[in-house]
Amino acid sequence: MKAETPKPDLDEIERLALAATPGPWGVPNLGVHGKNMVVADNDVRVCDYSCPENATFIAAADPQTVLALIALARAETQRARVLQEALAGVLVEQA
């Protein structure tokens, strides 16, 4: 049996995203900055890396993207809640 994936703490992730260097982030061509690093749009170094695949993922998960995903998750959670309440009302009416 597969263990249940823990529910992410959206409030904490949002706090961290708001405190991080604003994006967008990118992975410049090797040699542009002299070493492998993820940089923000304003040329601020976000982090160094040794694995290009991880760096590409980190760059894709910049604060703006993370905040957009949090907003989407919250909106869908609210939408599901409204639909559940509506369905519960229909079921009560049919009972």
Coordinates of C-alpha atoms in Angstrom, one line a residue:
M1 CA 0.0 0.0 0.0
K2 CA 1.4 3.4 -1.0
A3 CA 1.8 6.0 1.7
E4 CA -0.5 9.0 1.4
T5 CA 1.3 12.1 0.0
P6 CA 1.4 14.8 2.7
K7 CA -0.8 17.8 2.1
P8 CA 1.5 20.8 1.4
D9 CA 1.3 23.8 3.8
L10 CA 0.2 26.4 1.3
D11 CA 0.5 29.2 3.8
E12 CA 4.1 28.3 4.6
I13 CA 5.0 27.9 0.9
E14 CA 3.4 31.2 0.1
R15 CA 5.4 32.9 2.9
L16 CA 8.6 31.4 1.5
A17 CA 7.8 32.5 -2.0
L18 CA 7.0 36.0 -0.9
A19 CA 10.4 36.2 0.9
A20 CA 12.4 34.8 -2.0
T21 CA 14.1 36.8 -4.7
P22 CA 11.4 37.8 -7.2
G23 CA 11.4 36.0 -10.6
P24 CA 11.4 35.1 -13.3
W25 CA 14.4 32.8 -12.7
G26 CA 16.5 31.2 -15.4
V27 CA 19.6 29.1 -16.1
P28 CA 22.0 31.2 -18.3
N29 CA 24.4 29.5 -20.6
L30 CA 27.5 28.2 -18.9
G31 CA 30.3 30.7 -18.9
V32 CA 28.0 33.8 -18.8
H33 CA 28.5 34.2 -15.1
G34 CA 31.6 32.0 -14.8
K35 CA 29.9 29.1 -13.1
N36 CA 26.7 27.1 -13.0
M37 CA 24.0 29.1 -11.3
V38 CA 20.3 29.9 -11.4
V39 CA 19.8 33.7 -11.6
A40 CA 16.8 36.0 -11.2
D41 CA 15.7 38.3 -14.0
N42 CA 17.6 41.2 -12.3
D43 CA 20.8 39.1 -12.5
V44 CA 20.8 38.2 -8.8
R45 CA 22.2 34.7 -8.1
V46 CA 19.5 32.5 -6.7
C47 CA 21.7 29.4 -6.2
D48 CA 24.6 27.4 -7.6
Y49 CA 24.0 23.9 -9.1
S50 CA 25.8 20.8 -10.1
C51 CA 22.8 19.1 -11.9
P52 CA 21.4 21.0 -14.9
E53 CA 18.0 19.1 -14.6
N54 CA 17.6 20.3 -11.0
A55 CA 18.6 23.8 -11.9
T56 CA 16.0 23.9 -14.7
F57 CA 13.3 22.7 -12.3
I58 CA 14.4 25.3 -9.6
A59 CA 14.3 28.0 -12.2
A60 CA 10.8 27.0 -13.3
A61 CA 9.6 27.1 -9.7
D62 CA 10.3 30.8 -9.2
P63 CA 8.2 32.7 -6.7
Q64 CA 5.7 34.1 -9.3
T65 CA 5.0 30.6 -10.6
V66 CA 4.7 29.1 -7.1
L67 CA 2.3 31.9 -6.0
A68 CA 0.2 31.4 -9.2
L69 CA 0.0 27.6 -8.4
I70 CA -1.0 28.4 -4.8
A71 CA -3.8 30.7 -6.0
L72 CA -5.0 28.0 -8.5
A73 CA -5.0 25.4 -5.7
R74 CA -6.9 27.6 -3.4
A75 CA -9.5 28.5 -6.1
E76 CA -10.0 24.8 -7.0
T77 CA -10.3 23.9 -3.3
Q78 CA -13.0 26.5 -2.9
R79 CA -14.7 25.4 -6.1
A80 CA -14.8 21.8 -4.9
R81 CA -16.2 23.0 -1.5
V82 CA -19.0 24.8 -3.3
L83 CA -19.8 21.8 -5.5
Q84 CA -19.8 19.5 -2.5
E85 CA -22.3 21.8 -0.7
A86 CA -24.5 22.0 -3.7
L87 CA -24.5 18.2 -4.1
A88 CA -25.2 17.7 -0.4
G89 CA -28.2 20.1 -0.9
V90 CA -29.5 18.0 -3.8
L91 CA -29.1 14.8 -1.9
V92 CA -31.0 16.2 1.1
E93 CA -33.8 17.4 -1.2
Q94 CA -34.1 13.9 -2.8
A95 CA -34.2 12.1 0.5

